[in-house]
PDB file of C-alpha atoms in Angstrom:
ATOM      1  CA  ALA J  13     246.809  33.386 314.379  1.00 48.00           C
ATOM      2  CA  ALA J  14     243.806  31.473 312.341  1.00 49.00           C
ATOM      3  CA  ALA J  15     243.258  34.846 310.375  1.00 47.00           C
ATOM      4  CA  ALA J  16     246.621  35.086 309.262  1.00 47.00           C
ATOM      5  CA  ALA J  17     246.597  31.157 308.127  1.00 51.00           C
ATOM      6  CA  ALA J  18     243.097  31.640 306.294  1.00 48.00           C
ATOM      7  CA  ALA J  19     244.669  35.084 304.312  1.00 46.00           C
ATOM      8  CA  ALA J  20     247.852  32.792 303.614  1.00 50.00           C
ATOM      9  CA  ALA J  21     245.881  30.001 301.890  1.00 50.00           C
ATOM     10  CA  ILE J  22     243.720  32.684 300.308  1.00 46.00           C
ATOM     11  CA  MET J  23     246.735  34.216 298.876  1.00 51.00           C
ATOM     12  CA  HIS J  24     248.363  30.587 297.801  1.00 52.00           C
ATOM     13  CA  ASP J  25     244.889  29.907 295.626  1.00 54.00           C
ATOM     14  CA  HIS J  26     245.075  33.355 294.150  1.00 50.00           C
ATOM     15  CA  ARG J  27     248.669  32.985 292.739  1.00 52.00           C
ATOM     16  CA  ASN J  28     248.192  29.458 291.560  1.00 53.00           C
ATOM     17  CA  SER J  29     245.097  30.960 289.603  1.00 50.00           C
ATOM     18  CA  LEU J  30     247.187  33.449 287.834  1.00 43.00           C
ATOM     19  CA  ALA J  31     249.860  30.912 287.017  1.00 47.00           C
ATOM     20  CA  SER J  32     246.986  28.889 285.584  1.00 49.00           C
ATOM     21  CA  MET J  33     245.920  31.920 283.795  1.00 46.00           C
ATOM     22  CA  ALA J  34     249.430  32.668 282.130  1.00 44.00           C
ATOM     23  CA  SER J  35     249.856  29.150 281.266  1.00 46.00           C
ATOM     24  CA  MET J  36     246.463  29.050 279.222  1.00 45.00           C
ATOM     25  CA  GLY J  37     247.432  32.382 277.827  1.00 45.00           C
ATOM     26  CA  SER J  38     250.785  31.125 276.562  1.00 42.00           C
ATOM     27  CA  VAL J  39     249.199  27.878 275.332  1.00 39.00           C
ATOM     28  CA  ALA J  40     246.387  30.180 273.528  1.00 42.00           C
ATOM     29  CA  SER J  41     249.163  31.772 271.770  1.00 43.00           C
ATOM     30  CA  LEU J  42     250.904  28.928 270.896  1.00 41.00           C
ATOM     31  CA  ASP J  43     247.991  27.654 269.450  1.00 47.00           C
ATOM     32  CA  SER J  44     247.472  30.762 267.571  1.00 45.00           C
ATOM     33  CA  ARG J  45     251.056  30.947 266.032  1.00 46.00           C
ATOM     34  CA  ASP J  46     250.532  27.307 265.419  1.00 47.00           C
ATOM     35  CA  ARG J  47     247.368  27.949 263.448  1.00 46.00           C
ATOM     36  CA  SER J  48     248.394  30.624 261.627  1.00 46.00           C
ATOM     37  CA  SER J  49     251.412  28.522 260.600  1.00 47.00           C
ATOM     38  CA  LEU J  50     249.582  25.750 259.609  1.00 42.00           C
ATOM     39  CA  MET J  51     247.221  28.078 257.476  1.00 46.00           C
ATOM     40  CA  GLY J  52     250.200  29.926 255.875  1.00 47.00           C
ATOM     41  CA  ARG J  53     251.770  26.401 255.018  1.00 47.00           C
ATOM     42  CA  THR J  54     247.864  25.205 253.593  1.00 45.00           C
ATOM     43  CA  HIS J  55     247.707  28.202 251.405  1.00 47.00           C
ATOM     44  CA  SER J  56     250.913  27.864 249.959  1.00 44.00           C
ATOM     45  CA  THR J  57     250.403  24.248 249.167  1.00 44.00           C
ATOM     46  CA  GLN J  58     246.802  25.413 247.624  1.00 46.00           C
ATOM     47  CA  ASN J  59     248.803  28.264 245.473  1.00 47.00           C
ATOM     48  CA  VAL J  60     251.439  25.543 244.117  1.00 43.00           C
ATOM     49  CA  ASN J  61     248.855  23.335 243.196  1.00 50.00           C
ATOM     50  CA  SER J  62     246.557  25.426 241.559  1.00 49.00           C
ATOM     51  CA  GLY J  63     249.583  26.702 239.377  1.00 50.00           C
ATOM     52  CA  SER J  64     250.365  23.384 238.482  1.00 56.00           C
ATOM     53  CA  VAL J  65     247.006  22.825 237.239  1.00 54.00           C
ATOM     54  CA  TRP J  66     246.813  26.644 235.238  1.00 57.00           C
ATOM     55  CA  LEU J  67     249.995  26.144 233.194  1.00 62.00           C
ATOM     56  CA  PRO J  68     249.184  22.623 231.248  1.00 68.00           C
ATOM     57  CA  ALA J  69     245.394  24.073 230.681  1.00 70.00           C
ATOM     58  CA  THR J  70     246.840  27.402 229.374  1.00 77.00           C
ATOM     59  CA  VAL J  71     248.970  25.546 226.855  1.00 75.00           C
ATOM     60  CA  ALA J  72     246.275  23.200 225.758  1.00 79.00           C
ATOM     61  CA  GLY J  73     243.813  26.062 225.114  1.00 80.00           C
ATOM     62  CA  ILE J  74     246.512  28.020 222.886  1.00 85.00           C
ATOM     63  CA  VAL J  75     247.119  24.883 220.981  1.00 83.00           C
ATOM     64  CA  VAL J  76     243.182  24.332 220.484  1.00 83.00           C
ATOM     65  CA  LEU J  77     242.755  27.965 219.138  1.00 83.00           C
ATOM     66  CA  ALA J  78     245.744  27.654 216.801  1.00 84.00           C
ATOM     67  CA  ILE J  79     244.095  24.509 215.105  1.00 88.00           C
ATOM     68  CA  VAL J  80     240.608  26.251 215.053  1.00 82.00           C
ATOM     69  CA  SER J  81     242.475  29.322 213.582  1.00 81.00           C
ATOM     70  CA  VAL J  82     244.106  27.019 210.500  1.00 80.00           C
ATOM     71  CA  ILE J  83     240.781  25.196 210.052  1.00 85.00           C
ATOM     72  CA  LEU J  84     239.009  28.611 209.339  1.00 80.00           C
ATOM     73  CA  ILE J  85     241.525  30.059 207.060  1.00 79.00           C
ATOM     74  CA  ILE J  86     241.598  26.676 204.909  1.00 78.00           C
ATOM     75  CA  TYR J  87     237.749  27.045 204.901  1.00 72.00           C
ATOM     76  CA  ALA J  88     237.499  30.691 203.723  1.00 69.00           C
ATOM     77  CA  ARG J  89     240.004  29.847 201.071  1.00 65.00           C
ATOM     78  CA  LEU J  90     238.288  26.621 199.649  1.00 65.00           C
ATOM     79  CA  THR J  91     234.625  28.568 200.099  1.00 64.00           C
ATOM     80  CA  ALA J  92     235.889  32.049 198.659  1.00 55.00           C
ATOM     81  CA  PRO J  93     234.332  33.314 195.304  1.00 50.00           C
ATOM     82  CA  ASN J  94     236.215  33.011 192.159  1.00 46.00           C
ATOM     83  CA  VAL J  95     236.562  36.812 191.094  1.00 41.00           C
ATOM     84  CA  GLN J  96     237.599  37.733 188.004  1.00 42.00           C
ATOM     85  CA  PRO J  97     239.163  41.322 187.273  1.00 39.00           C
ATOM     86  CA  SER J  98     237.382  43.910 185.464  1.00 41.00           C
ATOM     87  CA  ARG J  99     238.395  44.507 181.872  1.00 39.00           C
ATOM     88  CA  GLY J 100     240.400  47.377 182.535  1.00 38.00           C
ATOM     89  CA  ASP J 101     242.336  45.461 185.262  1.00 35.00           C
ATOM     90  CA  GLN J 102     243.467  42.390 182.819  1.00 34.00           C
ATOM     91  CA  VAL J 103     247.033  41.638 183.037  1.00 33.00           C
ATOM     92  CA  ASN J 104     246.719  39.389 179.994  1.00 31.00           C
ATOM     93  CA  PRO J 105     243.556  40.150 177.432  1.00 36.00           C
ATOM     94  CA  PRO J 106     241.139  37.676 176.413  1.00 35.00           C
ATOM     95  CA  PHE J 107     241.484  35.428 173.548  1.00 30.00           C
ATOM     96  CA  THR J 108     239.535  35.067 170.298  1.00 34.00           C
ATOM     97  CA  SER J 109     239.590  32.808 167.306  1.00 34.00           C
ATOM     98  CA  VAL J 110     241.636  34.214 163.982  1.00 34.00           C
ATOM     99  CA  PRO J 111     238.758  34.656 161.135  1.00 38.00           C
ATOM    100  CA  SER J 112     239.760  32.584 158.553  1.00 37.00           C
ATOM    101  CA  PRO J 113     240.964  34.055 155.413  1.00 38.00           C
ATOM    102  CA  SER J 114     238.333  34.569 152.173  1.00 40.00           C
ATOM    103  CA  GLY J 115     240.270  36.463 149.631  1.00 40.00           C
ATOM    104  CA  PRO J 116     241.010  34.972 146.435  1.00 41.00           C
ATOM    105  CA  GLY J 117     244.082  32.781 146.770  1.00 38.00           C
ATOM    106  CA  ALA J 118     244.067  33.049 150.541  1.00 37.00           C
ATOM    107  CA  THR J 119     245.143  29.932 152.175  1.00 34.00           C
ATOM    108  CA  GLN J 120     242.554  28.246 154.796  1.00 34.00           C
ATOM    109  CA  VAL J 121     243.865  26.948 157.819  1.00 31.00           C
ATOM    110  CA  THR J 122     242.423  25.895 161.139  1.00 30.00           C
ATOM    111  CA  ASN J 123     241.272  28.547 163.565  1.00 31.00           C
ATOM    112  CA  MET J 124     243.796  29.289 166.176  1.00 31.00           C
ATOM    113  CA  VAL J 125     243.614  31.182 169.054  1.00 31.00           C
ATOM    114  CA  VAL J 126     245.898  34.410 169.648  1.00 34.00           C
ATOM    115  CA  PRO J 127     245.232  37.000 172.446  1.00 36.00           C
ATOM    116  CA  THR J 128     243.157  40.510 171.576  1.00 31.00           C
ATOM    117  CA  GLY J 129     242.410  43.669 173.424  1.00 34.00           C
ATOM    118  CA  GLY J 130     243.952  46.701 174.391  1.00 34.00           C
ATOM    119  CA  GLN J 131     246.694  45.209 176.836  1.00 34.00           C
ATOM    120  CA  PRO J 132     250.237  43.799 175.644  1.00 37.00           C
ATOM    121  CA  ALA J 133     250.640  40.289 175.873  1.00 34.00           C
ATOM    122  CA  THR J 134     253.145  38.950 178.154  1.00 31.00           C
ATOM    123  CA  GLY J 135     255.820  35.940 177.834  1.00 31.00           C
ATOM    124  CA  SER J 136     256.404  33.976 174.436  1.00 36.00           C
ATOM    125  CA  PHE J 137     254.020  34.203 171.521  1.00 40.00           C
ATOM    126  CA  THR J 138     253.088  30.664 169.705  1.00 41.00           C
ATOM    127  CA  PRO J 139     253.961  31.004 166.068  1.00 44.00           C
ATOM    128  CA  VAL J 140     250.474  31.100 164.418  1.00 46.00           C
ATOM    129  CA  GLY J 141     251.959  29.698 161.037  1.00 48.00           C
ATOM    130  CA  GLY J 142     249.989  30.555 157.434  1.00 52.00           C
ATOM    131  CA  THR J 143     246.656  31.778 158.534  1.00 78.00           C
ATOM    132  CA  TYR J 144     247.159  34.733 155.758  1.00 91.00           C
ATOM    133  CA  ASP J 145     249.587  34.277 152.887  1.00 93.00           C
ATOM    134  CA  CYS J 146     250.169  37.988 152.292  1.00 96.00           C
ATOM    135  CA  LEU J 147     251.084  41.307 154.007  1.00 97.00           C
ATOM    136  CA  CYS J 148     249.844  44.825 153.671  1.00 98.00           C
ATOM    137  CA  VAL J 149     251.989  47.730 154.983  1.00 98.00           C
ATOM    138  CA  PHE J 150     251.289  51.171 155.465  1.00 98.00           C
ATOM    139  CA  ASP J 151     252.676  54.689 155.970  1.00 97.00           C
ATOM    140  CA  ILE J 152     250.657  56.595 158.805  1.00 97.00           C
ATOM    141  CA  ASP J 153     250.661  60.493 158.248  1.00 95.00           C
ATOM    142  CA  ARG J 154     248.347  61.370 154.865  1.00 92.00           C
ATOM    143  CA  THR J 155     248.104  57.964 154.227  1.00 94.00           C
ATOM    144  CA  LEU J 156     246.115  56.344 157.021  1.00 96.00           C
ATOM    145  CA  THR J 157     245.467  59.721 158.554  1.00 94.00           C
ATOM    146  CA  GLY J 158     244.724  62.736 156.454  1.00 91.00           C
ATOM    147  CA  LYS J 159     245.561  66.612 156.980  1.00 90.00           C
ATOM    148  CA  GLN J 160     244.285  67.902 160.706  1.00 90.00           C
ATOM    149  CA  GLY J 161     241.330  70.393 160.356  1.00 91.00           C
ATOM    150  CA  ALA J 162     240.821  69.513 156.635  1.00 88.00           C
ATOM    151  CA  ALA J 163     238.425  66.651 157.198  1.00 85.00           C
ATOM    152  CA  THR J 164     235.581  68.629 155.475  1.00 82.00           C
ATOM    153  CA  ALA J 165     238.032  69.396 152.408  1.00 82.00           C
ATOM    154  CA  CYS J 166     238.791  66.004 151.584  1.00 82.00           C
ATOM    155  CA  PHE J 167     235.595  63.941 150.608  1.00 83.00           C
ATOM    156  CA  GLY J 168     234.953  60.760 152.790  1.00 86.00           C
ATOM    157  CA  ASN J 169     237.913  62.022 155.749  1.00 90.00           C
ATOM    158  CA  GLN J 170     236.445  61.261 159.148  1.00 91.00           C
ATOM    159  CA  GLU J 171     237.661  63.357 162.316  1.00 93.00           C
ATOM    160  CA  GLN J 172     238.212  61.159 165.152  1.00 93.00           C
ATOM    161  CA  ILE J 173     237.137  63.914 168.519  1.00 94.00           C
ATOM    162  CA  GLY J 174     238.974  63.732 171.345  1.00 94.00           C
ATOM    163  CA  THR J 175     242.114  61.857 169.874  1.00 95.00           C
ATOM    164  CA  GLN J 176     245.200  63.815 169.317  1.00 94.00           C
ATOM    165  CA  ASP J 177     247.798  63.874 165.956  1.00 94.00           C
ATOM    166  CA  THR J 178     250.836  65.603 166.623  1.00 95.00           C
ATOM    167  CA  ALA J 179     252.177  65.151 163.011  1.00 94.00           C
ATOM    168  CA  TYR J 180     252.914  68.189 160.984  1.00 92.00           C
ATOM    169  CA  SER J 181     251.485  71.264 162.565  1.00 90.00           C
ATOM    170  CA  GLY J 182     249.170  68.970 164.824  1.00 94.00           C
ATOM    171  CA  GLY J 183     245.714  68.794 165.783  1.00 95.00           C
ATOM    172  CA  THR J 184     242.652  66.093 166.050  1.00 95.00           C
ATOM    173  CA  MET J 185     242.888  63.064 164.005  1.00 96.00           C
ATOM    174  CA  VAL J 186     241.654  62.416 160.640  1.00 94.00           C
ATOM    175  CA  LEU J 187     241.003  58.984 159.583  1.00 94.00           C
ATOM    176  CA  SER J 188     241.265  59.065 155.705  1.00 92.00           C
ATOM    177  CA  THR J 189     238.965  56.972 153.258  1.00 91.00           C
ATOM    178  CA  LEU J 190     241.505  54.310 153.101  1.00 92.00           C
ATOM    179  CA  SER J 191     241.810  53.682 156.467  1.00 92.00           C
ATOM    180  CA  GLN J 192     238.127  53.513 156.848  1.00 93.00           C
ATOM    181  CA  SER J 193     237.552  51.010 153.900  1.00 92.00           C
ATOM    182  CA  LEU J 194     240.688  48.917 154.590  1.00 92.00           C
ATOM    183  CA  GLN J 195     239.195  45.932 156.002  1.00 89.00           C
ATOM    184  CA  SER J 196     237.021  45.680 152.358  1.00 92.00           C
ATOM    185  CA  THR J 197     239.963  45.645 150.452  1.00 94.00           C
ATOM    186  CA  PHE J 198     242.204  42.727 149.550  1.00 95.00           C
ATOM    187  CA  CYS J 199     244.490  43.564 152.364  1.00 96.00           C
ATOM    188  CA  GLY J 200     241.407  42.393 154.494  1.00 93.00           C
ATOM    189  CA  SER J 201     242.797  39.022 153.838  1.00 94.00           C
ATOM    190  CA  CYS J 202     246.236  39.727 154.737  1.00 96.00           C
ATOM    191  CA  TYR J 203     248.411  40.284 157.632  1.00 97.00           C
ATOM    192  CA  ARG J 204     248.814  44.391 158.408  1.00 97.00           C
ATOM    193  CA  ALA J 205     251.562  46.058 159.418  1.00 98.00           C
ATOM    194  CA  ILE J 206     252.897  49.628 159.902  1.00 98.00           C
ATOM    195  CA  VAL J 207     256.333  51.520 158.424  1.00 98.00           C
ATOM    196  CA  THR J 208     256.257  55.225 159.052  1.00 98.00           C
ATOM    197  CA  ALA J 209     258.510  58.192 159.219  1.00 97.00           C
ATOM    198  CA  GLY J 210     256.675  59.584 162.338  1.00 96.00           C
ATOM    199  CA  VAL J 211     256.223  58.783 165.483  1.00 96.00           C
ATOM    200  CA  ALA J 212     252.226  58.108 165.852  1.00 96.00           C
ATOM    201  CA  SER J 213     251.873  60.736 168.622  1.00 96.00           C
ATOM    202  CA  GLY J 214     254.220  58.633 170.816  1.00 96.00           C
ATOM    203  CA  GLU J 215     254.193  55.839 173.174  1.00 95.00           C
ATOM    204  CA  GLY J 216     250.986  55.065 174.903  1.00 95.00           C
ATOM    205  CA  SER J 217     248.970  57.790 172.615  1.00 96.00           C
ATOM    206  CA  ALA J 218     245.395  57.549 171.674  1.00 96.00           C
ATOM    207  CA  GLU J 219     246.522  57.597 167.933  1.00 97.00           C
ATOM    208  CA  ARG J 220     248.563  54.581 168.258  1.00 96.00           C
ATOM    209  CA  SER J 221     245.626  52.654 169.587  1.00 96.00           C
ATOM    210  CA  ALA J 222     243.395  53.802 166.733  1.00 96.00           C
ATOM    211  CA  ILE J 223     246.025  52.893 164.214  1.00 97.00           C
ATOM    212  CA  LEU J 224     246.091  49.562 165.676  1.00 96.00           C
ATOM    213  CA  ASN J 225     242.275  49.589 165.717  1.00 95.00           C
ATOM    214  CA  VAL J 226     241.969  50.290 162.101  1.00 95.00           C
ATOM    215  CA  LEU J 227     244.610  47.652 160.867  1.00 96.00           C
ATOM    216  CA  GLY J 228     242.325  44.933 162.758  1.00 94.00           C
ATOM    217  CA  GLY J 229     244.312  44.611 165.813  1.00 95.00           C
ATOM    218  CA  TYR J 230     246.363  41.481 166.921  1.00 95.00           C
ATOM    219  CA  PRO J 231     245.206  39.260 164.487  1.00 94.00           C
ATOM    220  CA  ALA J 232     246.093  41.052 161.878  1.00 95.00           C
ATOM    221  CA  THR J 233     249.189  42.331 163.070  1.00 97.00           C
ATOM    222  CA  LEU J 234     250.528  39.642 165.606  1.00 96.00           C
ATOM    223  CA  SER J 235     251.545  42.587 167.835  1.00 96.00           C
ATOM    224  CA  TYR J 236     250.983  45.227 170.394  1.00 92.00           C
ATOM    225  CA  THR J 237     254.016  46.999 170.817  1.00 96.00           C
ATOM    226  CA  TRP J 238     255.556  49.244 168.668  1.00 97.00           C
ATOM    227  CA  SER J 239     259.088  49.069 167.324  1.00 97.00           C
ATOM    228  CA  ALA J 240     261.602  51.700 166.645  1.00 97.00           C
ATOM    229  CA  ALA J 241     263.244  50.830 162.709  1.00 97.00           C
ATOM    230  CA  ILE J 242     266.663  49.380 164.190  1.00 96.00           C
ATOM    231  CA  PRO J 243     266.178  47.101 165.219  1.00 97.00           C
ATOM    232  CA  VAL J 244     262.810  45.984 164.028  1.00 98.00           C
ATOM    233  CA  THR J 245     260.928  43.869 167.004  1.00 97.00           C
ATOM    234  CA  SER J 246     257.142  44.324 166.075  1.00 97.00           C
ATOM    235  CA  SER J 247     255.472  44.824 162.799  1.00 98.00           C
ATOM    236  CA  LEU J 248     254.201  48.226 164.161  1.00 98.00           C
ATOM    237  CA  VAL J 249     257.300  50.384 162.975  1.00 98.00           C
ATOM    238  CA  PHE J 250     257.703  54.295 163.809  1.00 98.00           C
ATOM    239  CA  GLY J 251     261.176  56.330 162.711  1.00 97.00           C
ATOM    240  CA  ALA J 252     261.799  54.582 159.267  1.00 98.00           C
ATOM    241  CA  MET J 253     263.888  56.764 157.197  1.00 97.00           C
ATOM    242  CA  ASP J 254     262.267  58.200 154.049  1.00 97.00           C
ATOM    243  CA  GLY J 255     263.536  57.013 150.940  1.00 97.00           C
ATOM    244  CA  ARG J 256     264.826  53.670 152.799  1.00 97.00           C
ATOM    245  CA  LYS J 257     261.324  52.397 153.932  1.00 98.00           C
ATOM    246  CA  GLN J 258     262.354  49.550 151.321  1.00 98.00           C
ATOM    247  CA  GLU J 259     264.590  48.360 154.129  1.00 98.00           C
ATOM    248  CA  THR J 260     262.348  48.758 157.076  1.00 98.00           C
ATOM    249  CA  VAL J 261     259.979  46.690 155.293  1.00 98.00           C
ATOM    250  CA  ARG J 262     262.218  43.859 154.710  1.00 98.00           C
ATOM    251  CA  ASP J 263     263.147  43.536 157.980  1.00 98.00           C
ATOM    252  CA  VAL J 264     259.048  43.505 159.203  1.00 98.00           C
ATOM    253  CA  VAL J 265     258.862  40.875 156.737  1.00 98.00           C
ATOM    254  CA  ASN J 266     261.875  38.841 158.411  1.00 98.00           C
ATOM    255  CA  TRP J 267     260.189  39.666 161.697  1.00 98.00           C
ATOM    256  CA  PHE J 268     257.376  37.812 160.851  1.00 97.00           C
ATOM    257  CA  ARG J 269     259.062  34.840 159.955  1.00 96.00           C
ATOM    258  CA  SER J 270     261.598  34.424 162.678  1.00 96.00           C
ATOM    259  CA  GLN J 271     259.033  35.897 165.708  1.00 96.00           C
ATOM    260  CA  ARG J 272     255.812  34.764 164.173  1.00 95.00           C
ATOM    261  CA  GLY J 273     256.295  31.697 161.930  1.00 93.00           C
ATOM    262  CA  VAL J 274     255.051  33.462 159.232  1.00 95.00           C
ATOM    263  CA  ASP J 275     256.886  32.791 155.845  1.00 94.00           C
ATOM    264  CA  LEU J 276     255.739  35.621 153.325  1.00 96.00           C
ATOM    265  CA  MET J 277     256.470  35.439 149.685  1.00 97.00           C
ATOM    266  CA  ASP J 278     258.091  39.081 148.318  1.00 97.00           C
ATOM    267  CA  ASN J 279     255.371  39.264 145.784  1.00 97.00           C
ATOM    268  CA  LYS J 280     252.663  38.646 148.354  1.00 97.00           C
ATOM    269  CA  VAL J 281     253.874  41.998 150.369  1.00 98.00           C
ATOM    270  CA  HIS J 282     252.565  45.628 149.493  1.00 98.00           C
ATOM    271  CA  PHE J 283     253.275  48.605 150.379  1.00 98.00           C
ATOM    272  CA  PHE J 284     251.661  51.717 150.428  1.00 97.00           C
ATOM    273  CA  ASP J 285     252.777  55.495 150.984  1.00 96.00           C
ATOM    274  CA  ASP J 286     251.709  58.783 150.156  1.00 94.00           C
ATOM    275  CA  ARG J 287     254.954  60.202 149.060  1.00 93.00           C
ATOM    276  CA  ASP J 288     256.738  59.150 145.595  1.00 92.00           C
ATOM    277  CA  GLY J 289     260.062  59.526 147.050  1.00 95.00           C
ATOM    278  CA  ASN J 290     259.288  56.016 149.410  1.00 96.00           C
ATOM    279  CA  ILE J 291     257.908  54.250 146.218  1.00 96.00           C
ATOM    280  CA  SER J 292     260.473  54.573 143.807  1.00 96.00           C
ATOM    281  CA  PRO J 293     263.272  52.710 146.085  1.00 97.00           C
ATOM    282  CA  PHE J 294     261.103  49.665 145.920  1.00 98.00           C
ATOM    283  CA  ALA J 295     262.070  48.544 142.208  1.00 97.00           C
ATOM    284  CA  GLY J 296     263.992  45.710 142.281  1.00 96.00           C
ATOM    285  CA  THR J 297     263.012  44.512 145.784  1.00 97.00           C
ATOM    286  CA  GLY J 298     260.553  41.904 144.768  1.00 97.00           C
ATOM    287  CA  PHE J 299     257.949  43.803 146.869  1.00 98.00           C
ATOM    288  CA  ASN J 300     255.011  45.983 145.857  1.00 97.00           C
ATOM    289  CA  ALA J 301     254.554  49.378 146.230  1.00 97.00           C
ATOM    290  CA  LYS J 302     251.780  51.852 145.498  1.00 96.00           C
ATOM    291  CA  GLN J 303     251.435  55.683 146.050  1.00 95.00           C
ATOM    292  CA  VAL J 304     248.290  56.751 147.234  1.00 91.00           C
ATOM    293  CA  SER J 305     246.391  60.037 148.562  1.00 75.00           C
ATOM    294  CA  CYS J 306     248.115  61.802 145.955  1.00 66.00           C
ATOM    295  CA  ALA J 307     245.343  64.313 144.972  1.00 65.00           C
ATOM    296  CA  SER J 308     244.213  64.506 148.564  1.00 56.00           C
ATOM    297  CA  ARG J 309     247.451  65.400 150.197  1.00 55.00           C
TER     298      ARG J 309
END
C-alpha cells in the first residue's frame, strides 16, 4: 500500500511537470508571435517614416539641379566668344566708303557707306544721292569682251583663264582693252551700267562676276543682281533687244532715280556698243551713244 501511494505521488508530480512545460511552451510560442508581430509593426513604421523623408528630399534635389543648370547655361552664353563667319559664309557683305569722284565737273559729296563684296545685299537700299553726276552704259559681247580664242590677234586683249564666255561660239572669256582701261577714262568718275542683248553666260556665272568687277562693283553700279530687260530692276540688264537698247537705257536711268535716289541728266548719260545698228536709234533721245571696237570686231 505504501509503495502504491508513493508511485501515485510520483505520477502526479510528473503530470504537473508536463503541464508546466506545456504551459511554458505556449507562452514561449505566444511571446514569439507577439515579438514577430511587434517587429513587423516596427519595420512597417520605419518604412513609412523613411518614405516620407525621401520624397521631399528628391524634389528638393531636382529643383537645385534645375537652378544650377540654368545658371551654367547663362554663364556659357555670357562668356562665349563672338565668332565672326568666314568671308565665304557672309550673308551680308562688308561695307566700305564710296570714293569721291575726281573727274571734271563731278559733284563732290560727303562719303557714304554702301555694301561691297560678292554676295547679294538683302533688305532695302539707302539712296546715295548724287555721288556721281553721270552714267556710262556698256554692251558686253565684243565691247567689254573680245572674241574668244583671238586674244593674241587683238592687241591688248586679255584672256581670262578659267572663266567661260558662252556668247557666239563660246570659249574662254577675253577682256577687251576698253574694259581693262575703263577706270582711267572719264567713266571712272561716273556710275556704270550694263545693257546687253546676251545673257553674260547666265545666272551665277563667273563671267557676270568678272563683268561686275570690271565695272567697279557695287559702288559704281549700285546693284549686285542682274535684271531682264522687262521690267528693269537693276543697273545690270541682259536680254535687251538690239535696235531698241535706247529704251532699256531710259529704263535704267529711271531705275537709278526711283530706286537709288540718283537723278541723272540725259546729256550726262553715255552708251557704248560695238554695233552701229544700236547707236543710230539713240538720235533724238538726249543720250550720248558711241560705237566702239569697230575695227577689232
